[in-house]
Amino acid sequence: MMETYTGKVGRIIYQKDDFLIAKFSTGDDDMTIKGSIYGVEQGEELTVYGEWEHHPKYGKQLAVERWERPIPQTEEQAIAFLASPLIKGCGEKQARQIVARLGAEALQRITNEGEDCLLPIKGIGQQKARKIVDSVRSTFEVQNIMAELMVYGITTNMAMKLYKEYGSNTVEVIKRNPYNLTELNLIGFLKADEIARKIGIPPSSRYRIDACVDFVLKEKCYTSGHCYLPKDELIQETERILNHNTDEKVSANEIARSLYYLADRKLVIEDDCVYPKSLYRYEKDLARKLSEMRGSRDGEAMPLVENHIKWYQKQNNIVLAEKQREAIRKLFREQLMILTGNPGTGKTTVIRAMLDIYKKIYPDHDVALAAPTGRASRKLAEVAGHEASTIHRLIGYRVGCEPDFNRDYPLPHQLIIIDEMSMVDVQLAFLLMDAVRTDAKVLFVGDVDQLPSVNPGNVLKDMIEAGLPSVKLTEVFRQAQESQIITNAHRVNQGKPLLIDESKSDMYFIHQEDPEKITQLIVKSALRFRQLGYDTADILILSPMKKGPIGTQILNQKLQQALNPPHPTKKEWKIKTTTFRQHDKVIQTQNDYTKDVFNGDVGIITDITQMTNDEGDKVDVLICNFMDREVVYTKEDLKQLQLAYAITIHKSQGGQAPVVIIPVSTSHYVMLARNLIYTGMTRAEKRLVFIGTKKAMNMAIQNNRISQRNTRLAQRIAVAETAAKEVIL
């Protein structure tokens, strides 16, 4: 039975986002309350509504279903409320001045009259008055909005975000169309559908059908790497989701009508291919720019190139292979060029040669090197002997903002080299090429046999299929042939089984079927490499999946316990289910330009301490070392970090480590694919260890059924070229 109590918040036992457990004193009784209670302070007065339940640790407590701040009735209550942290721009002295002028009804007058009633008070200007009015209004307005929306399953945190977007119209907007929740990325379609049922939105609602079409299209594209879905497939999948667990069925015709209603607003339909509008634009404009630049030829420096190739070979006491020399010639002949090759075929050597020869011929030209991730860009800088950056930094791109460089303000560089091009999705490729001047040279470097980009598109493969100028290095050099890692990577790529010479120490296969024992062996192997002198940062454990007995989540827990166990001298933070401890290995999971760290960067936690912020307050911080550079995180920032003793093979792209350990088990059969194993193998520099079964390994090697991605980039490049030729004729 619902009970109601008014009292003061005592000691706050636990608080995270919009969930709180606290002591609560009613004057007659002390109790513990818990629930979605947002933004309250110790000592604040609340009215709570809820039901009693028993907690094994805290005993009898009230599970709060809704709550509210009582409107102050006396002058002292009004002063206390105005002086509280809830009201921005108002301290106790100011609060007393306001109440002295406006009386016990100060809050009602501020709410009704706005800034006008505050401006006559000494010391309150327009800006401060606006802050106070906004704080007072939002405090009680949000409270009412929360009370109305929580009955439908909308959390306090969600209600706060909705209020920021829709203000006082929040309840009206959500009751009319709860699928707006998906527009703000607060929840997915299925959760919004559940809320819509509680509100009473009919299954045949246009809002519901439109939201489901949008959900299915984006979900399929962004989880499977597609740029579009065939119209029939989109209708069929949307129909399945809409008609699941409902008596009132939505027809395929109604969904088709929704498609055409959404056309040009959220999606584009072309030849029965349905694109999210943004992906259509990226693909179309990228094809146009690539085609435009492909039509350009240089050739001006060609007479000098042969002599400079000879000069470079003599200067560096090497003999370049014929394919390497062909790549250098083609770079100087074409505006666009693609250089591909598997490990050991000399991509690094030819990139260095291209750079040196280019600088010799064009000493005044500006050259830029870039890669999709921070790790990949640092590796490129190291091997090329030239400064490199992420593509995002090169073009000045931040999420939610337009890049600094684009077609109107192009990059100043005459030569741009992009490494790890297989990782580049259609959006990033478009933003990059949109910023490139049409008379610049662009060299794309990559390995088409690695995993494609995480996000939509298969750009490197499509550019090669479209016939853009390319050279594939095929000769494996003698030094590389001595490496079992490189030799076996080539064998895997050709669909052949591993051949391991046990007398050598660079590659091992440890047989074990039981997934639990595989995990134990991974931990033992990591400890053994530590004993051999390798640092934690040198050891990379790669798993195909996050979940399961040998997924990264469990492996990280086990490896953290073994490699960096708790100790009284080590500080640590527990955030939800993850403990971050001094000396832990962590990975950055998103680009953060303010901190100058990027998705895929791996670092070590060096300290957990307190620092003084800009306001002079002490705040808890975690300090992490990335490549000899300290980066500071608050607790709120830690959603950007994950433990990195073990990471997925997808996350490892663009980086390498001296030691790589990979589990291969039939428990991960859905992820056993040739390009996945090949990508993992090619991360290892000195030692590679597989732990698992030959059966699972052979399943992976034989599985070359790479998921086909729906893209039309290659086709568009060809069409754009044909159109350009027709214009010339």
XYZ file of C-alpha atoms in Angstrom:
729
model
C 0.000 0.000 0.000
C 1.325 3.467 -0.979
C 2.485 5.492 2.062
C 3.310 9.215 2.259
C 5.939 10.840 4.485
C 7.377 14.359 4.733
C 10.782 14.761 6.295
C 14.448 15.652 5.834
C 17.112 13.794 3.881
C 19.776 12.580 6.274
C 23.037 10.854 5.434
C 23.222 9.881 1.750
C 24.375 6.251 1.707
C 24.585 5.767 -2.068
C 23.987 8.053 -5.044
C 24.480 7.360 -8.754
C 22.791 9.331 -11.547
C 19.091 9.347 -10.614
C 19.215 6.559 -7.996
C 19.645 7.351 -4.297
C 19.669 5.501 -0.950
C 19.546 7.800 2.083
C 18.539 8.088 5.708
C 15.267 9.983 6.103
C 13.908 11.631 9.247
C 10.214 12.502 9.595
C 10.595 13.884 13.106
C 8.663 10.955 14.561
C 10.603 8.203 12.862
C 13.935 7.518 11.125
C 13.958 5.319 8.047
C 15.927 4.505 4.907
C 14.531 5.516 1.511
C 15.619 4.426 -1.955
C 14.532 5.199 -5.497
C 14.843 7.478 -8.530
C 15.485 10.663 -6.577
C 17.450 13.223 -8.548
C 19.501 16.201 -7.398
C 18.617 16.366 -3.694
C 20.991 17.460 -0.952
C 21.488 16.269 2.619
C 19.192 18.212 4.952
C 16.661 19.004 2.223
C 12.953 18.567 2.964
C 10.971 16.180 0.730
C 7.615 14.489 0.538
C 8.030 10.866 -0.578
C 5.436 8.350 -1.774
C 6.225 4.646 -1.773
C 5.847 1.146 -0.349
C 7.761 -0.626 2.394
C 10.142 -3.468 1.590
C 12.958 -5.330 3.335
C 16.598 -4.959 2.262
C 19.148 -7.587 3.475
C 21.687 -4.850 4.362
C 19.565 -1.797 5.263
C 16.555 -3.610 6.723
C 13.123 -1.992 6.409
C 13.131 0.787 3.834
C 10.703 2.776 1.728
C 10.927 2.146 -2.020
C 10.058 5.600 -3.384
C 7.754 5.627 -6.412
C 7.523 9.414 -6.618
C 8.666 12.402 -4.620
C 8.347 16.159 -4.484
C 9.759 19.196 -2.748
C 7.003 20.826 -0.658
C 6.517 24.481 -1.586
C 7.911 26.539 1.340
C 5.138 28.018 3.499
C 7.089 30.277 5.883
C 9.708 32.982 5.405
C 12.457 30.808 6.952
C 11.562 27.915 4.640
C 11.658 30.278 1.654
C 15.083 31.609 2.693
C 16.442 28.080 3.172
C 15.144 27.044 -0.238
C 16.529 30.097 -2.090
C 19.914 29.716 -0.369
C 20.143 25.993 -1.241
C 22.354 24.645 -4.077
C 19.194 24.179 -6.149
C 18.989 27.909 -6.883
C 21.791 29.247 -9.079
C 23.135 32.719 -8.347
C 21.632 33.132 -4.889
C 23.394 32.862 -1.513
C 21.897 33.229 1.977
C 22.382 37.019 2.152
C 20.607 37.478 -1.195
C 17.888 35.013 -0.162
C 17.127 37.055 2.964
C 16.922 40.267 0.878
C 14.481 38.602 -1.545
C 12.223 37.251 1.218
C 12.342 40.578 3.101
C 10.903 42.258 -0.001
C 8.591 39.526 -1.348
C 7.538 37.790 1.881
C 6.721 34.103 2.494
C 5.152 33.908 -0.983
C 8.502 34.778 -2.595
C 8.690 31.573 -4.626
C 5.144 31.866 -5.990
C 5.788 35.491 -6.967
C 9.114 34.628 -8.648
C 7.377 31.817 -10.569
C 4.455 34.015 -11.659
C 6.081 37.428 -12.145
C 9.539 36.410 -13.313
C 12.546 38.761 -13.293
C 10.488 41.943 -12.755
C 9.918 41.224 -9.054
C 13.672 40.706 -8.437
C 15.254 43.578 -10.366
C 14.366 46.293 -7.755
C 16.362 44.379 -5.126
C 19.862 45.780 -4.571
C 22.644 43.642 -6.057
C 20.406 41.684 -8.451
C 20.990 42.523 -12.092
C 19.338 41.127 -15.206
C 21.647 38.104 -15.523
C 21.415 37.075 -11.877
C 17.634 37.585 -11.829
C 17.287 35.334 -14.880
C 19.345 32.583 -13.196
C 17.246 32.708 -10.025
C 13.928 32.694 -11.923
C 15.029 29.802 -14.186
C 16.199 27.768 -11.169
C 12.985 28.315 -9.183
C 10.687 27.602 -12.131
C 12.581 24.532 -13.311
C 12.786 23.041 -9.785
C 9.027 22.830 -9.380
C 8.217 22.418 -13.068
C 10.571 19.456 -13.445
C 9.149 17.980 -10.260
C 5.636 18.022 -11.739
C 6.867 16.684 -15.074
C 8.684 13.815 -13.334
C 5.587 12.928 -11.326
C 3.518 12.734 -14.534
C 6.047 10.801 -16.615
C 7.379 8.303 -14.047
C 4.090 6.362 -14.089
C 4.877 5.452 -17.719
C 8.334 4.087 -16.886
C 10.309 7.222 -17.765
C 13.194 7.600 -15.314
C 14.105 10.793 -13.509
C 17.296 11.108 -15.517
C 15.386 10.794 -18.788
C 12.794 13.334 -17.607
C 15.587 15.845 -16.867
C 17.009 15.447 -20.384
C 13.540 15.749 -21.898
C 12.944 18.928 -19.907
C 16.166 20.433 -21.254
C 14.930 19.716 -24.798
C 11.225 20.557 -24.563
C 10.920 22.725 -21.431
C 7.420 23.204 -20.043
C 5.949 21.383 -23.090
C 7.668 18.117 -22.114
C 4.607 16.180 -20.911
C 2.482 17.307 -23.870
C 5.199 16.365 -26.392
C 5.843 12.914 -24.893
C 2.175 12.014 -24.424
C 1.472 12.941 -28.027
C 4.518 11.110 -29.432
C 6.591 9.057 -26.957
C 8.814 7.969 -29.847
C 10.517 11.349 -29.485
C 12.502 9.531 -26.793
C 14.291 7.624 -29.565
C 15.035 10.855 -31.448
C 17.062 12.051 -28.455
C 18.805 8.642 -28.187
C 17.499 8.221 -24.629
C 16.097 4.737 -25.331
C 15.602 2.371 -28.245
C 12.407 1.749 -30.167
C 11.328 -1.308 -28.146
C 11.458 0.568 -24.826
C 9.680 3.569 -26.377
C 7.029 1.170 -27.690
C 6.487 -0.148 -24.170
C 6.013 3.400 -22.852
C 3.683 4.208 -25.766
C 1.437 1.265 -24.823
C 1.165 2.579 -21.254
C 0.263 6.041 -22.566
C -2.334 4.516 -24.860
C -0.817 5.136 -28.312
C -2.567 2.764 -30.778
C -0.440 0.121 -32.611
C -1.404 1.640 -35.979
C -0.198 5.130 -35.003
C 1.753 6.916 -37.732
C 4.279 7.962 -35.086
C 4.841 4.296 -34.181
C 5.271 3.072 -37.754
C 7.609 5.937 -38.691
C 9.711 5.405 -35.572
C 10.020 1.666 -36.244
C 11.072 2.192 -39.882
C 13.744 4.650 -38.712
C 14.863 2.269 -35.938
C 15.176 -0.808 -38.191
C 17.018 1.087 -40.939
C 19.598 2.618 -38.596
C 19.953 -0.518 -36.467
C 20.665 -2.721 -39.479
C 23.020 -0.211 -41.087
C 25.040 0.636 -38.001
C 25.311 -2.904 -36.584
C 26.014 -4.667 -39.902
C 28.008 -1.963 -41.690
C 25.447 -1.374 -44.455
C 24.903 1.960 -46.184
C 21.399 0.938 -47.277
C 18.790 -1.821 -46.949
C 16.748 -3.283 -49.816
C 13.223 -1.864 -49.544
C 11.528 -5.282 -49.250
C 13.904 -6.375 -46.470
C 13.256 -3.150 -44.540
C 9.478 -3.523 -44.849
C 9.585 -7.193 -43.845
C 11.736 -6.586 -40.734
C 9.678 -3.549 -39.694
C 6.471 -5.561 -40.076
C 7.896 -8.347 -37.892
C 8.787 -5.942 -35.061
C 5.556 -3.931 -35.215
C 3.327 -7.013 -35.146
C 5.149 -8.867 -32.378
C 2.848 -9.427 -29.369
C -0.028 -7.282 -30.645
C -3.495 -8.169 -31.913
C -3.895 -5.076 -34.093
C -1.632 -5.787 -37.094
C 0.175 -3.233 -39.240
C 0.218 -4.086 -42.962
C 3.159 -3.958 -45.368
C 1.280 -1.295 -47.353
C 1.080 0.972 -44.296
C 4.842 0.563 -43.794
C 5.481 1.306 -47.481
C 3.433 4.505 -47.136
C 5.574 5.447 -44.149
C 8.716 4.956 -46.259
C 7.538 7.436 -48.819
C 6.372 9.853 -46.117
C 9.840 9.743 -44.520
C 11.617 10.046 -47.906
C 13.794 13.172 -48.066
C 13.133 13.869 -44.371
C 14.985 10.958 -42.793
C 15.748 8.563 -45.609
C 16.394 8.360 -49.344
C 14.945 5.701 -51.683
C 16.959 4.989 -54.813
C 16.333 1.962 -57.059
C 14.554 0.172 -54.172
C 17.564 0.801 -51.920
C 16.666 2.679 -48.739
C 19.395 4.817 -47.162
C 19.483 6.837 -43.961
C 19.673 10.330 -45.408
C 23.136 11.082 -44.001
C 24.701 7.861 -45.363
C 23.250 8.562 -48.826
C 24.880 11.970 -48.859
C 28.245 10.631 -47.636
C 28.343 7.853 -50.242
C 27.178 10.036 -53.149
C 29.466 12.983 -52.426
C 32.461 10.749 -51.667
C 32.014 9.019 -55.045
C 31.783 12.389 -56.799
C 35.014 13.676 -55.188
C 36.958 10.450 -55.823
C 35.832 10.398 -59.442
C 36.691 14.056 -59.896
C 40.213 13.555 -58.534
C 40.761 10.296 -60.393
C 40.322 12.166 -63.658
C 43.357 14.339 -62.842
C 46.830 13.323 -63.918
C 50.177 14.764 -62.892
C 53.123 13.420 -64.826
C 55.072 16.671 -64.527
C 57.695 15.095 -62.261
C 57.859 11.730 -64.067
C 61.188 12.400 -65.854
C 62.795 13.017 -62.436
C 61.300 10.037 -60.654
C 63.509 7.258 -62.074
C 66.670 9.157 -61.153
C 65.341 9.815 -57.667
C 64.465 6.146 -57.162
C 68.088 5.272 -58.021
C 69.289 8.040 -55.690
C 67.122 6.738 -52.841
C 68.323 3.123 -53.253
C 71.952 4.209 -53.263
C 71.450 6.592 -50.329
C 69.812 3.877 -48.194
C 71.806 0.924 -49.529
C 68.701 -1.036 -50.521
C 67.183 -2.455 -53.677
C 63.456 -1.824 -54.001
C 61.323 -4.583 -55.519
C 59.701 -3.925 -58.895
C 56.214 -3.550 -57.323
C 57.617 -1.016 -54.859
C 59.148 1.016 -57.693
C 55.858 0.780 -59.597
C 54.045 2.189 -56.557
C 56.423 5.175 -56.406
C 55.965 5.897 -60.121
C 52.191 5.687 -59.827
C 52.147 8.076 -56.862
C 53.767 10.767 -59.014
C 51.574 10.025 -62.033
C 48.161 9.958 -60.324
C 46.246 12.263 -57.987
C 44.770 9.274 -56.122
C 46.524 6.003 -55.393
C 45.885 2.928 -53.266
C 48.758 0.885 -51.815
C 47.847 -2.508 -50.366
C 49.747 -5.533 -49.171
C 49.876 -8.164 -46.448
C 52.498 -8.170 -43.638
C 56.136 -8.435 -44.699
C 55.585 -7.104 -48.228
C 57.331 -3.811 -47.608
C 54.547 -1.220 -47.283
C 56.527 0.666 -44.637
C 59.674 0.692 -46.795
C 57.879 2.083 -49.832
C 56.043 4.750 -47.776
C 59.409 5.995 -46.468
C 60.810 5.997 -50.013
C 57.779 7.885 -51.364
C 58.089 10.532 -48.640
C 61.825 11.083 -49.135
C 61.590 11.239 -52.923
C 58.539 13.520 -52.827
C 60.293 15.950 -50.473
C 63.365 15.884 -52.724
C 61.333 16.747 -55.830
C 58.916 19.143 -54.083
C 60.838 20.629 -51.114
C 58.277 23.424 -50.615
C 55.189 21.195 -50.572
C 53.206 20.529 -47.403
C 52.802 16.827 -46.496
C 50.352 15.306 -44.000
C 50.137 11.770 -42.618
C 47.042 10.477 -40.827
C 45.253 7.333 -39.636
C 41.806 6.581 -38.172
C 42.942 6.084 -34.543
C 45.484 7.592 -32.186
C 47.431 4.337 -31.916
C 47.537 3.892 -35.688
C 48.696 7.488 -36.234
C 51.517 7.124 -33.695
C 52.623 3.874 -35.308
C 52.580 5.576 -38.729
C 54.683 8.484 -37.423
C 57.181 6.036 -35.935
C 57.661 3.945 -39.082
C 57.528 6.846 -41.561
C 59.740 9.219 -39.585
C 57.217 12.030 -40.087
C 54.610 13.626 -37.833
C 51.151 12.009 -38.122
C 47.721 12.661 -36.625
C 44.265 11.139 -36.512
C 42.033 11.911 -39.501
C 39.644 13.663 -37.099
C 42.387 15.987 -35.899
C 43.691 16.571 -39.421
C 40.344 17.934 -40.614
C 39.380 19.482 -37.263
C 36.331 17.300 -36.708
C 34.473 17.014 -33.399
C 31.242 15.104 -32.875
C 28.268 17.402 -33.282
C 30.264 20.113 -35.089
C 31.225 20.752 -38.695
C 34.914 20.080 -39.473
C 37.270 23.071 -39.599
C 38.324 22.013 -43.110
C 35.864 21.289 -45.938
C 35.317 22.056 -49.628
C 35.124 25.783 -48.875
C 38.172 25.763 -46.596
C 40.367 22.913 -47.908
C 43.445 21.478 -46.257
C 46.694 23.206 -47.319
C 48.606 19.959 -47.965
C 49.781 18.886 -51.435
C 50.352 15.256 -50.376
C 48.217 13.359 -47.855
C 48.979 9.766 -46.802
C 46.220 7.843 -45.016
C 47.203 4.576 -43.316
C 44.937 1.738 -42.062
C 42.352 2.678 -44.693
C 40.408 -0.561 -44.126
C 39.223 0.965 -40.817
C 37.794 4.108 -42.447
C 33.987 4.183 -42.780
C 31.992 6.065 -45.416
C 31.304 9.095 -43.202
C 34.941 9.646 -42.215
C 36.089 9.030 -45.808
C 33.625 11.651 -47.064
C 34.653 14.230 -44.434
C 38.316 13.640 -45.282
C 37.926 13.878 -49.060
C 35.591 16.865 -48.754
C 38.485 18.691 -47.062
C 41.118 17.711 -49.666
C 41.966 20.224 -52.388
C 41.439 18.785 -55.869
C 45.069 19.329 -56.939
C 46.471 17.409 -53.932
C 47.766 13.862 -54.077
C 46.198 11.306 -51.752
C 47.792 7.941 -50.979
C 45.531 5.390 -49.287
C 47.403 2.564 -47.537
C 45.738 -0.549 -46.145
C 45.225 -4.289 -46.070
C 41.915 -5.388 -47.614
C 42.141 -8.766 -45.865
C 41.746 -7.180 -42.424
C 38.401 -6.508 -40.790
C 36.387 -3.716 -42.406
C 35.361 -0.548 -40.575
C 33.103 -0.845 -37.525
C 30.706 1.780 -38.931
C 28.869 1.665 -42.303
C 30.765 1.235 -45.553
C 33.572 -0.831 -47.058
C 35.484 2.071 -48.526
C 38.911 0.580 -49.258
C 37.443 -2.504 -50.945
C 34.949 -0.388 -52.924
C 37.643 2.008 -54.168
C 39.715 -0.925 -55.432
C 36.670 -2.511 -57.090
C 35.892 0.816 -58.763
C 39.294 0.635 -60.451
C 40.984 3.544 -58.714
C 44.764 3.441 -59.351
C 46.279 0.850 -57.029
C 49.326 -1.307 -56.444
C 49.275 -4.497 -54.396
C 52.614 -5.568 -52.920
C 52.882 -9.370 -53.019
C 56.533 -10.287 -52.479
C 57.288 -11.379 -48.904
C 60.835 -10.343 -48.075
C 63.417 -12.734 -46.655
C 63.523 -11.182 -43.186
C 59.717 -11.422 -42.940
C 59.806 -15.048 -44.131
C 61.822 -15.936 -41.026
C 58.899 -14.861 -38.836
C 56.413 -17.640 -38.141
C 53.837 -14.964 -37.328
C 54.035 -13.414 -40.809
C 54.361 -16.757 -42.597
C 51.307 -18.170 -40.837
C 49.322 -14.965 -41.329
C 49.797 -15.465 -45.069
C 48.809 -19.129 -44.761
C 45.616 -18.194 -42.888
C 44.850 -15.601 -45.538
C 45.173 -18.290 -48.208
C 42.908 -20.694 -46.300
C 45.769 -23.007 -45.273
C 46.256 -24.501 -41.762
C 48.929 -23.223 -39.361
C 52.439 -24.664 -39.562
C 54.290 -24.096 -36.290
C 57.932 -25.006 -35.701
C 58.103 -25.763 -31.969
C 61.877 -25.251 -31.972
C 61.261 -21.527 -32.539
C 60.007 -19.169 -29.843
C 57.916 -16.625 -31.722
C 54.661 -18.610 -32.071
C 52.863 -21.276 -29.999
C 49.568 -23.156 -30.048
C 48.463 -24.458 -26.639
C 45.717 -27.098 -26.899
C 42.781 -26.839 -24.499
C 39.049 -27.452 -25.034
C 37.512 -26.306 -21.745
C 36.784 -22.545 -21.941
C 37.362 -22.121 -18.170
C 40.795 -23.731 -18.500
C 41.540 -21.594 -21.571
C 40.986 -18.539 -19.361
C 43.322 -19.979 -16.702
C 46.006 -20.644 -19.332
C 45.694 -17.091 -20.698
C 46.313 -15.734 -17.189
C 49.277 -18.112 -16.662
C 50.752 -17.132 -20.048
C 50.470 -13.425 -19.252
C 52.202 -13.976 -15.900
C 54.923 -16.021 -17.618
C 55.626 -13.242 -20.126
C 55.842 -10.804 -17.226
C 58.500 -13.072 -15.666
C 60.375 -13.015 -19.003
C 60.674 -9.231 -18.726
C 57.679 -8.004 -20.708
C 55.704 -5.154 -19.188
C 51.910 -5.295 -18.820
C 51.676 -2.711 -21.624
C 53.591 -5.115 -23.925
C 51.072 -7.958 -23.540
C 47.870 -7.805 -25.585
C 45.137 -10.400 -25.057
C 42.642 -10.418 -27.932
C 39.262 -12.135 -27.821
C 36.693 -12.297 -30.619
C 33.849 -11.350 -28.242
C 33.047 -9.293 -25.147
C 30.805 -11.854 -23.437
C 31.148 -15.540 -22.613
C 33.681 -17.550 -20.573
C 36.627 -16.306 -22.662
C 35.179 -12.918 -23.593
C 36.956 -9.673 -22.725
C 34.708 -8.901 -19.750
C 35.613 -12.031 -17.766
C 39.217 -12.026 -18.997
C 39.717 -8.464 -17.770
C 38.474 -9.398 -14.288
C 40.772 -12.452 -14.092
C 43.792 -10.682 -15.571
C 43.366 -7.635 -13.330
C 43.266 -9.928 -10.285
C 46.428 -11.741 -11.410
C 48.509 -8.912 -12.895
C 47.402 -6.054 -10.642
C 45.761 -7.430 -7.467
C 44.391 -5.096 -4.757
C 46.877 -3.857 -2.166
C 46.662 -1.355 0.737
C 49.115 0.920 -1.114
C 47.031 0.970 -4.319
C 44.135 3.392 -4.641
C 41.051 2.302 -6.559
C 37.577 3.420 -7.678
C 34.631 1.137 -8.172
C 32.341 2.472 -10.903
C 29.258 0.266 -11.307
C 30.713 -3.237 -11.853
C 34.235 -2.118 -12.835
C 37.091 -1.430 -10.434
C 39.771 0.966 -11.691
C 43.009 0.529 -9.761
C 46.436 2.150 -9.825
C 48.673 0.426 -12.427
C 45.656 -0.919 -14.378
C 45.902 -1.031 -18.158
C 42.990 0.876 -19.731
C 41.712 1.817 -23.186
C 40.065 5.057 -24.301
C 36.752 4.233 -26.051
C 35.957 7.565 -27.726
C 37.747 10.598 -29.133
C 38.200 13.377 -26.580
C 39.840 16.432 -28.113
C 39.872 18.407 -24.868
C 42.035 15.691 -23.310
C 43.880 14.948 -26.575
C 43.176 11.201 -26.306
C 41.508 9.088 -28.950
C 39.447 5.958 -29.386
C 41.805 2.972 -29.093
C 44.559 4.714 -27.082
C 45.913 2.414 -24.361
C 47.347 3.764 -21.121
C 48.215 2.933 -17.509
C 46.501 4.397 -14.417
C 49.232 6.096 -12.386
C 47.288 7.747 -9.551
C 43.865 8.362 -7.998
C 43.915 11.606 -6.051
C 42.298 15.040 -5.579
C 42.842 18.221 -7.567
C 41.499 21.774 -7.350
C 39.171 22.694 -10.215
C 38.663 26.119 -11.822
C 36.068 27.035 -9.159
C 38.541 26.286 -6.370
C 36.769 23.098 -5.239
C 38.561 19.829 -4.495
C 37.505 17.063 -6.894
C 38.420 13.371 -7.078
C 40.435 12.532 -10.204
C 42.093 9.551 -11.849
C 45.377 10.146 -13.690
C 46.324 7.976 -16.638
C 49.591 7.853 -18.573
C 49.247 7.661 -22.362
C 52.597 7.478 -24.152
C 54.405 9.471 -21.398
C 51.603 12.053 -21.222
C 49.340 12.407 -18.196
C 45.573 12.701 -18.757
C 43.138 13.583 -15.945
C 39.677 12.006 -15.576
C 36.867 12.804 -13.159
C 34.444 10.055 -12.134
C 31.978 11.355 -14.723
C 34.660 10.938 -17.439
C 35.218 7.252 -16.697
C 32.535 6.156 -19.153
C 35.301 6.837 -21.713
C 37.610 4.200 -20.179
C 37.568 0.407 -20.020
C 40.042 -2.109 -18.644
C 42.386 -3.198 -21.436
C 44.181 -6.315 -20.230
C 41.953 -7.984 -22.839
C 40.261 -6.208 -25.755
C 38.297 -7.370 -28.781
C 40.115 -7.980 -32.058
C 38.001 -5.216 -33.600
C 39.312 -2.765 -30.976
C 42.919 -3.824 -31.638
C 42.971 -2.595 -35.247
C 45.590 0.017 -35.918
C 47.794 -1.089 -33.027
C 50.448 -3.704 -32.308
C 52.157 -5.202 -29.271
C 55.283 -7.293 -28.684
C 53.184 -10.166 -27.268
C 49.703 -11.194 -28.426
C 47.612 -13.997 -26.872
C 44.399 -15.117 -28.630
C 41.847 -17.712 -27.426
C 40.237 -19.811 -30.176
C 37.259 -21.850 -29.043
C 34.070 -23.215 -30.534
C 32.271 -21.342 -27.724
C 32.898 -18.299 -29.975
C 31.812 -20.117 -33.141
C 29.663 -17.201 -34.370
C 32.801 -15.041 -34.544
C 35.197 -17.594 -36.003
C 36.161 -16.034 -39.324
C 39.349 -15.892 -41.373
C 39.653 -12.089 -41.472
C 39.151 -11.907 -37.686
C 41.963 -14.400 -36.942
C 44.195 -12.782 -39.584
C 43.654 -9.315 -38.097
C 44.468 -10.604 -34.596
C 47.633 -12.371 -35.760
C 48.979 -9.304 -37.507
C 48.879 -7.317 -34.235
C 51.827 -9.397 -32.883
C 55.351 -8.038 -33.271
C 57.494 -10.683 -31.494
C 55.419 -13.432 -29.849
C 52.023 -14.904 -30.749
C 50.195 -17.492 -28.640
C 46.948 -19.246 -29.561
C 45.155 -21.116 -26.784
C 42.257 -23.379 -27.711
C 41.514 -26.110 -30.240
C 42.720 -26.821 -33.762
C 39.077 -27.551 -34.630
C 38.073 -23.981 -33.782
C 41.115 -22.584 -35.613
C 40.375 -24.599 -38.751
C 36.715 -23.515 -38.611
C 37.898 -19.898 -38.594
C 40.425 -20.398 -41.405
C 37.849 -22.114 -43.634
C 35.178 -19.507 -42.925
C 35.884 -16.888 -45.573
C 32.219 -15.980 -45.981
C 32.733 -12.308 -45.280
C 29.409 -10.629 -44.615
C 28.429 -8.686 -47.701
C 27.913 -5.010 -46.965
C 25.270 -3.097 -48.856
C 27.117 -0.221 -50.503
C 27.003 1.379 -53.955
C 30.204 3.384 -53.724
C 32.053 1.452 -56.450
C 29.051 1.726 -58.758
C 28.678 5.452 -58.053
C 32.353 6.156 -58.832
C 31.926 4.451 -62.221
C 28.687 6.351 -62.968
C 30.248 9.676 -61.930
C 33.237 9.040 -64.205
C 31.006 8.188 -67.160
C 28.968 11.344 -66.592
C 32.137 13.448 -66.389
C 33.432 12.003 -69.689
C 30.092 12.684 -71.384
C 30.264 16.324 -70.244
C 33.770 16.641 -71.714
C 32.663 15.090 -75.012
